[in-house]
mmCIF file of C-alpha atoms in Angstrom:
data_model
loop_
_atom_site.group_PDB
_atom_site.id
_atom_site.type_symbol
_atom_site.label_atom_id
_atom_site.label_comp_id
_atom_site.label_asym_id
_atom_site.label_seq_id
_atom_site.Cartn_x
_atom_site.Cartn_y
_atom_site.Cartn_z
ATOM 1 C CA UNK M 1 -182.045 5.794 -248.692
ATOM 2 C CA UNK M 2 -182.288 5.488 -244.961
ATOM 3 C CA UNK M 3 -179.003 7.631 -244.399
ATOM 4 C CA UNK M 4 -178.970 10.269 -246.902
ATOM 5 C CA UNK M 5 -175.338 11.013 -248.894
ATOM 6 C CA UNK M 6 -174.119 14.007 -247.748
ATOM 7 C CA UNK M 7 -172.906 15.971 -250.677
ATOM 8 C CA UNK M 8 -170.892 19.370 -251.163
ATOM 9 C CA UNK M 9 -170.570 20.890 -254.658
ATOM 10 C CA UNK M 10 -167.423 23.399 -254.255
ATOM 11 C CA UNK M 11 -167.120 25.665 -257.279
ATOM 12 C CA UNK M 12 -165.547 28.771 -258.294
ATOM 13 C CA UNK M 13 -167.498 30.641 -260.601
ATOM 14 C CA UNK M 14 -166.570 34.425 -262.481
ATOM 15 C CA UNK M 15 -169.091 35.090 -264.558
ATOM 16 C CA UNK M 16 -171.934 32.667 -263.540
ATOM 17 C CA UNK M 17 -171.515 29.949 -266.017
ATOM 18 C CA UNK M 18 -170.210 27.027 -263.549
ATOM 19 C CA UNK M 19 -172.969 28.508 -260.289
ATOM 20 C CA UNK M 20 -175.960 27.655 -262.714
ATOM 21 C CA UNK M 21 -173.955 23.846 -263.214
ATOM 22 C CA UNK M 22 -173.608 23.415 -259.508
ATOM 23 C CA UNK M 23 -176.830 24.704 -258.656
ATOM 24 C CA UNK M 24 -178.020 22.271 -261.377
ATOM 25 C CA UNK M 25 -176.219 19.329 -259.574
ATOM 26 C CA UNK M 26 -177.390 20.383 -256.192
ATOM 27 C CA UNK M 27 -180.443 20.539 -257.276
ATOM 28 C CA UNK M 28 -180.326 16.517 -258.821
ATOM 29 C CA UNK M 29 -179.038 15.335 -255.994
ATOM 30 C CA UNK M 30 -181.371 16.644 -253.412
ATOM 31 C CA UNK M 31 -184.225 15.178 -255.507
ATOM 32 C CA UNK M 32 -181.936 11.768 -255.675
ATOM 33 C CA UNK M 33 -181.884 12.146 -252.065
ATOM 34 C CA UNK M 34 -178.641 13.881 -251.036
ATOM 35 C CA UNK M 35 -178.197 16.203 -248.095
ATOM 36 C CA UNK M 36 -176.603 18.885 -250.116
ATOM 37 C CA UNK M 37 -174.407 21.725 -249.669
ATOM 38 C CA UNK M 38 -173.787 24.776 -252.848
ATOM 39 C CA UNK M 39 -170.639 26.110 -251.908
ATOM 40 C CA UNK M 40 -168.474 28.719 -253.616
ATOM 41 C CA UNK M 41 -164.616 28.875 -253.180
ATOM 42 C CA UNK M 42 -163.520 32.032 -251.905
ATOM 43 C CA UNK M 43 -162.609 35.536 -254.367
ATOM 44 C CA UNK M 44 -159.366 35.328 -254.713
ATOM 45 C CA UNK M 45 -159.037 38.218 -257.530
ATOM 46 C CA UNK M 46 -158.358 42.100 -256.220
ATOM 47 C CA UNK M 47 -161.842 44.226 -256.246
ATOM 48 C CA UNK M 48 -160.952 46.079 -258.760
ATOM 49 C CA UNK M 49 -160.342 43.611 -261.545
ATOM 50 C CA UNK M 50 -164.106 42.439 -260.351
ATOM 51 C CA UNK M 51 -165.771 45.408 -260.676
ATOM 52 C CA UNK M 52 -163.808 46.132 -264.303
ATOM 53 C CA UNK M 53 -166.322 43.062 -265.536
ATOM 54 C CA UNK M 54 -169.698 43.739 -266.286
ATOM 55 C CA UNK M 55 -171.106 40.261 -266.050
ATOM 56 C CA UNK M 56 -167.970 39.178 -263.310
ATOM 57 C CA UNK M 57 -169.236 42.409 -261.161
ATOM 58 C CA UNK M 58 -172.513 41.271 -261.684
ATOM 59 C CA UNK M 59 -172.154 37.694 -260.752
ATOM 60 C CA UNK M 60 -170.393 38.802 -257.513
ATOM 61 C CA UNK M 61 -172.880 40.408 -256.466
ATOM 62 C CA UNK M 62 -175.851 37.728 -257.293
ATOM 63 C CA UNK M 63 -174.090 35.183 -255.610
ATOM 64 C CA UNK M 64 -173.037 36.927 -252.298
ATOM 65 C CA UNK M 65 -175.401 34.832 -250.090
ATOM 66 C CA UNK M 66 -173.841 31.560 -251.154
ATOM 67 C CA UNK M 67 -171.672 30.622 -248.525
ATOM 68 C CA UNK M 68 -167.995 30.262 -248.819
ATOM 69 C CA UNK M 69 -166.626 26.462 -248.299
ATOM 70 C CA UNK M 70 -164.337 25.155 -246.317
ATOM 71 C CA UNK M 71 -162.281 22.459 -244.974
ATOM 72 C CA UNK M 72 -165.453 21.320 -242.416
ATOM 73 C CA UNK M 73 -167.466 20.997 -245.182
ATOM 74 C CA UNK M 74 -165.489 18.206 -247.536
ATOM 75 C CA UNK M 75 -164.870 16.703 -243.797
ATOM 76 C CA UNK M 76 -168.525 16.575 -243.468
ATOM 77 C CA UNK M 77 -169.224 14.936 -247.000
ATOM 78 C CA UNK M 78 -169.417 11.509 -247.941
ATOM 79 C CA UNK M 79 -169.138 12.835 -251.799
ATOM 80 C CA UNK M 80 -167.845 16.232 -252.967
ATOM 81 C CA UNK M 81 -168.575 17.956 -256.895
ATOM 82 C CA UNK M 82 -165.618 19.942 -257.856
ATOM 83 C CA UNK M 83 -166.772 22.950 -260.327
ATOM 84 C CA UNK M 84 -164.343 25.020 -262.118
ATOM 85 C CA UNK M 85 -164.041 27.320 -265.236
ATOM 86 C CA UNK M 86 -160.950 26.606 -266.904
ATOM 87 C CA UNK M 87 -157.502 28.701 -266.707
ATOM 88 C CA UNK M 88 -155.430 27.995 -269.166
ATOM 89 C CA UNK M 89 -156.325 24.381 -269.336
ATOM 90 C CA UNK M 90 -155.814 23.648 -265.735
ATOM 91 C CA UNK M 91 -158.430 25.076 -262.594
ATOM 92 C CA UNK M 92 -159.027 28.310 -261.556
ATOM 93 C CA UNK M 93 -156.378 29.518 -259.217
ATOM 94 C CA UNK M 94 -159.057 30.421 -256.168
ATOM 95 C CA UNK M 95 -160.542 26.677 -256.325
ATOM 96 C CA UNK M 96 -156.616 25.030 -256.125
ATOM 97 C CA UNK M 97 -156.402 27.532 -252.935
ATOM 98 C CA UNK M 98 -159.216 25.746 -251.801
ATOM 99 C CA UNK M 99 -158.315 22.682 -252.333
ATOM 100 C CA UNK M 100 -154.792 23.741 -250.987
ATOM 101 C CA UNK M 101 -156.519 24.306 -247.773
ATOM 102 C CA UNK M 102 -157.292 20.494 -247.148
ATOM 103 C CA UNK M 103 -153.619 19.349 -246.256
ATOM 104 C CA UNK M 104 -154.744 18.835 -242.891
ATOM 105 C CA UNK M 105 -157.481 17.238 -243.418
ATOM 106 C CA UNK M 106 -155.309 15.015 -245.627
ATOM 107 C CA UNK M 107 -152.539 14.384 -242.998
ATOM 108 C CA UNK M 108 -155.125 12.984 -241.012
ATOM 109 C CA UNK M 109 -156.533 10.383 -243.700
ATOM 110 C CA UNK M 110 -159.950 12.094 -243.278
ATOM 111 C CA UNK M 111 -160.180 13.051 -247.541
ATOM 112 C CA UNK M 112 -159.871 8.914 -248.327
ATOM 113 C CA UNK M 113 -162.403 7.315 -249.366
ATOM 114 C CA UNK M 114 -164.776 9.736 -250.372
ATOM 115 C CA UNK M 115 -166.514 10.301 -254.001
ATOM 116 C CA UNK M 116 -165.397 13.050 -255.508
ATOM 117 C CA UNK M 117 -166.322 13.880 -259.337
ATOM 118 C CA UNK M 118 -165.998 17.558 -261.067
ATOM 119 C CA UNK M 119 -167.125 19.886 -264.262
ATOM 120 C CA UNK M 120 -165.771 22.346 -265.891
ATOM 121 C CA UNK M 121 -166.799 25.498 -268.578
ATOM 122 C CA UNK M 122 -164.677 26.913 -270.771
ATOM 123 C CA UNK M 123 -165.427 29.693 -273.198
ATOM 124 C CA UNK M 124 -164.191 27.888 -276.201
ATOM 125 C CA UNK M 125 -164.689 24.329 -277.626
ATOM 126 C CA UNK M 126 -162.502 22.130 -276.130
ATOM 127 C CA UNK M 127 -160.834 24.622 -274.212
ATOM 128 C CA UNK M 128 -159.166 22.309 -271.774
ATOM 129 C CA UNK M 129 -161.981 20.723 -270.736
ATOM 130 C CA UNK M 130 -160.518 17.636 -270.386
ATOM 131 C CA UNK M 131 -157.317 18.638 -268.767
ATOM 132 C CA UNK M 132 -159.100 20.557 -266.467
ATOM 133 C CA UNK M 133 -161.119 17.706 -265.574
ATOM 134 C CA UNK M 134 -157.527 15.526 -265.066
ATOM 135 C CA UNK M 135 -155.771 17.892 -263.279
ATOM 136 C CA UNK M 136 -158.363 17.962 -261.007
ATOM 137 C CA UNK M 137 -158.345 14.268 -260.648
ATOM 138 C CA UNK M 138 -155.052 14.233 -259.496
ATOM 139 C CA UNK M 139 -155.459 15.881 -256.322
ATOM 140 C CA UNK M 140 -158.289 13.025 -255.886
ATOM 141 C CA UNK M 141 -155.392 10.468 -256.030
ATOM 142 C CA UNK M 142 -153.455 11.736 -253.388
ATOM 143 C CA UNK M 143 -156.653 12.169 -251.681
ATOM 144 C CA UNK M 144 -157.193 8.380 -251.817
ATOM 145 C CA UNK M 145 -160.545 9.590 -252.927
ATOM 146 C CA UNK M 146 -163.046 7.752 -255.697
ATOM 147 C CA UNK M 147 -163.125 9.495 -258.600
ATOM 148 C CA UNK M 148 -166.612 8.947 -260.135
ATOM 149 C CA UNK M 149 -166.437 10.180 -263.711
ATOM 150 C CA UNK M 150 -169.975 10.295 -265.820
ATOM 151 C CA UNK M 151 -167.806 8.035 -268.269
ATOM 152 C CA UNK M 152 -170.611 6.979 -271.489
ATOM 153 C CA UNK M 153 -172.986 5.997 -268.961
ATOM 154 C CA UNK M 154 -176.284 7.054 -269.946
ATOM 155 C CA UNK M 155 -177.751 8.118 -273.712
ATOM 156 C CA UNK M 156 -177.065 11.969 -272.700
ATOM 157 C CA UNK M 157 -173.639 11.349 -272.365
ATOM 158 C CA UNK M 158 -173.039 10.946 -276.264
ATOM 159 C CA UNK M 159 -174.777 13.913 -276.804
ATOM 160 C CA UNK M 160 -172.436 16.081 -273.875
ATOM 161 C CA UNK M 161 -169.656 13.782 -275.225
ATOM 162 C CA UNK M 162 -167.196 13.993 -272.289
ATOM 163 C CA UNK M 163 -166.618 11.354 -270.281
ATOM 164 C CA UNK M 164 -164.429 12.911 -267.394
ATOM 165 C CA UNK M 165 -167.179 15.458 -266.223
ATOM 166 C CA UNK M 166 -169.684 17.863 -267.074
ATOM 167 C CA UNK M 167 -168.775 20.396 -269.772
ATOM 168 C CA UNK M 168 -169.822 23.678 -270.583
ATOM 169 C CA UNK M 169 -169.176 26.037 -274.049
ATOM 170 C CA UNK M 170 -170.016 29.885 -272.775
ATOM 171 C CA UNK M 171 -169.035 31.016 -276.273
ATOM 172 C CA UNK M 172 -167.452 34.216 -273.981
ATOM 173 C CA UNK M 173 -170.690 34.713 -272.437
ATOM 174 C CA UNK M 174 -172.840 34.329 -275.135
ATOM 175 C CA UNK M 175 -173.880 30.942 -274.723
ATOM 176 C CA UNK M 176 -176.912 29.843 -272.241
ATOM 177 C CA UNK M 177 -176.271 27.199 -270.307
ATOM 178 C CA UNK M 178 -178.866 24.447 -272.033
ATOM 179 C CA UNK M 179 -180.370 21.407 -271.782
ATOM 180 C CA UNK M 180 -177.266 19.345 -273.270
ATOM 181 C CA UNK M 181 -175.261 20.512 -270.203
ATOM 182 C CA UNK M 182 -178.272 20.610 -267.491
ATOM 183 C CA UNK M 183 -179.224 16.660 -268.490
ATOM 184 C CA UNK M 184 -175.153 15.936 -268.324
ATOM 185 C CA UNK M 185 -175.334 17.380 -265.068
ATOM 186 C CA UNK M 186 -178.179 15.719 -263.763
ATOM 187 C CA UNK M 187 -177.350 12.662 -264.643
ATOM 188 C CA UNK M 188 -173.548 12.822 -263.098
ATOM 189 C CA UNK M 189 -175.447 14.323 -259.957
ATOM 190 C CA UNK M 190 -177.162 10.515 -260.086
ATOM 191 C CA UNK M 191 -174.485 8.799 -260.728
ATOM 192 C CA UNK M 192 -172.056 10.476 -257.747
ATOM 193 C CA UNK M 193 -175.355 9.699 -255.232
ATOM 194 C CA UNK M 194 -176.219 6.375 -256.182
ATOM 195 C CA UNK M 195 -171.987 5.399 -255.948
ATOM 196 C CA UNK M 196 -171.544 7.217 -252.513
ATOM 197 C CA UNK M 197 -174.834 5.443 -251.435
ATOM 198 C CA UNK M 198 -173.777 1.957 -251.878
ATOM 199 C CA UNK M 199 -170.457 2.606 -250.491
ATOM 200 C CA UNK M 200 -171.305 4.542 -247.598
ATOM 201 C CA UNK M 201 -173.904 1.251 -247.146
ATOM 202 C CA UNK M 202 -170.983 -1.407 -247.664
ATOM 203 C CA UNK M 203 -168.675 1.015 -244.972
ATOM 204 C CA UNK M 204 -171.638 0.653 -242.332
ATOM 205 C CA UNK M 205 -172.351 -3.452 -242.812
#
C-alpha cells in the first residue's frame, strides 16, 4: 500500500477485557499495513468507584500511558474501530461522551465517508452483544460513515459467530481473552484495512 490507512481504535475499557481486543486489532492492522493509533476514551466514573475495583483499579493504572482520544484523531483517520464493554445492552456511557464530542466534526461533513467497524465484551453470553454492536452503528449512519461489519467472512467467523463485530465472554473476569476472539479480531482488523484501502484508492483516482 503506497499510502498507508490511517486507523484509530477508540475504546473504553474497565477492567481490561476490550484494551487486550484493541491492542489485538492495532496490532493486525499495523502488520496489514495501517498507520495506527490505540486510543482510550476518557474516565468518566468518580475515583472512588475506581479504586473500589480490584481488577478496574488495576487496569487504570496499567493503562495510564495510553493516550486519551479525541476529536483530531477520528479527523485524522481514514477508518476508526469502536471498542466497548457493554452497559446494559447499549455502550459504555464514557465512549457515547466520546463520540458525543464529534458534533463538530459532524457539522462540518468531516465524519462521512470514513470506515468505521466496532467490538464489544460482555461478561455474560449474549449479553447485548449484538445491540451493542447496533447501537453503535447508528451513530455511523448519521455519520454518513461505512460501516464494515466482519459479517461470515472468513472460516473464524463461524467459530466467533457474530457477524456485527468482535465479541468477547469475560465470564465476570474469569475468562482469558483467547484465540476464538484474538483470530475474530484479526481478521476484522483485515477486513476494515483492506476496505479503507481500496476506497481511500478510488477517492484519490
Amino acid at each position: 500500500m503506497t499510502t498507508p490507512v490511517k486507523l484509530a481504535v477508540v475504546y473504553y475499557s474497565s477492567t481490561g477485557f476490550s484494551a487486550e481486543i484493541a491492542k489485538e486489532i492495532g496490532d493486525a492492522a499495523t502488520k496489514a499495513g495501517a498507520e495506527v493509533r490505540l486510543l482510550k476514551a476518557a474516565e468518566l466514573a468518580p475515583a472512588a468507584a475506581v479504586a473500589s475495583n480490584e481488577a478496574w483499579a488495576a487496569h487504570a493504572a496499567a493503562s495510564a500511558g495510553i493516550p486519551e482520544a479525541t476529536p483530531a484523531d477520528v479527523e485524522w483517520a481514514d477508518a476508526v474501530i469502536f471498542g466497548t464493554p457493554t452497559r446494559f445492552g447499549n455502550i459504555s456511557s464514557q465512549l457515547k461522551q466520546f463520540i458525543d464530542t464529534l458534533g463538530g466534526l459532524w457539522a462540518q461533513g468531516l465524519l462521512a465517508d470514513k470506515v468505521y467497524s466496532g467490538f464489544v465484551t460482555t461478561a455474560t453470553t449474549h449479553g447485548g452483544q449484538e445491540s451493542t454492536l447496533l447501537a453503535l452503528y447508528n451513530s455511523i449512519h448519521h455519520f454518513g460513515g461505512l460501516v464494515v461489519s466482519p459479517g461470515y467472512t472468513d472460516p473464524v467467523k463461524f467459530v466467533d459467530g457474530n457477524p456485527y463485530g468482535t465479541s468477547h465472554v469475560d465470564a465476570q473476569g474469569n475468562n482469558p481473552i483467547g484465540d476464538q476472539t484474538r483470530n475474530a479480531a484479526r481478521h476484522q482488523a483485515g477486513r476494515v484495512v483492506r476496505i479503507a484501502a481500496a476506497l481511500k484508492s478510488g477517492f484519490a483516482a
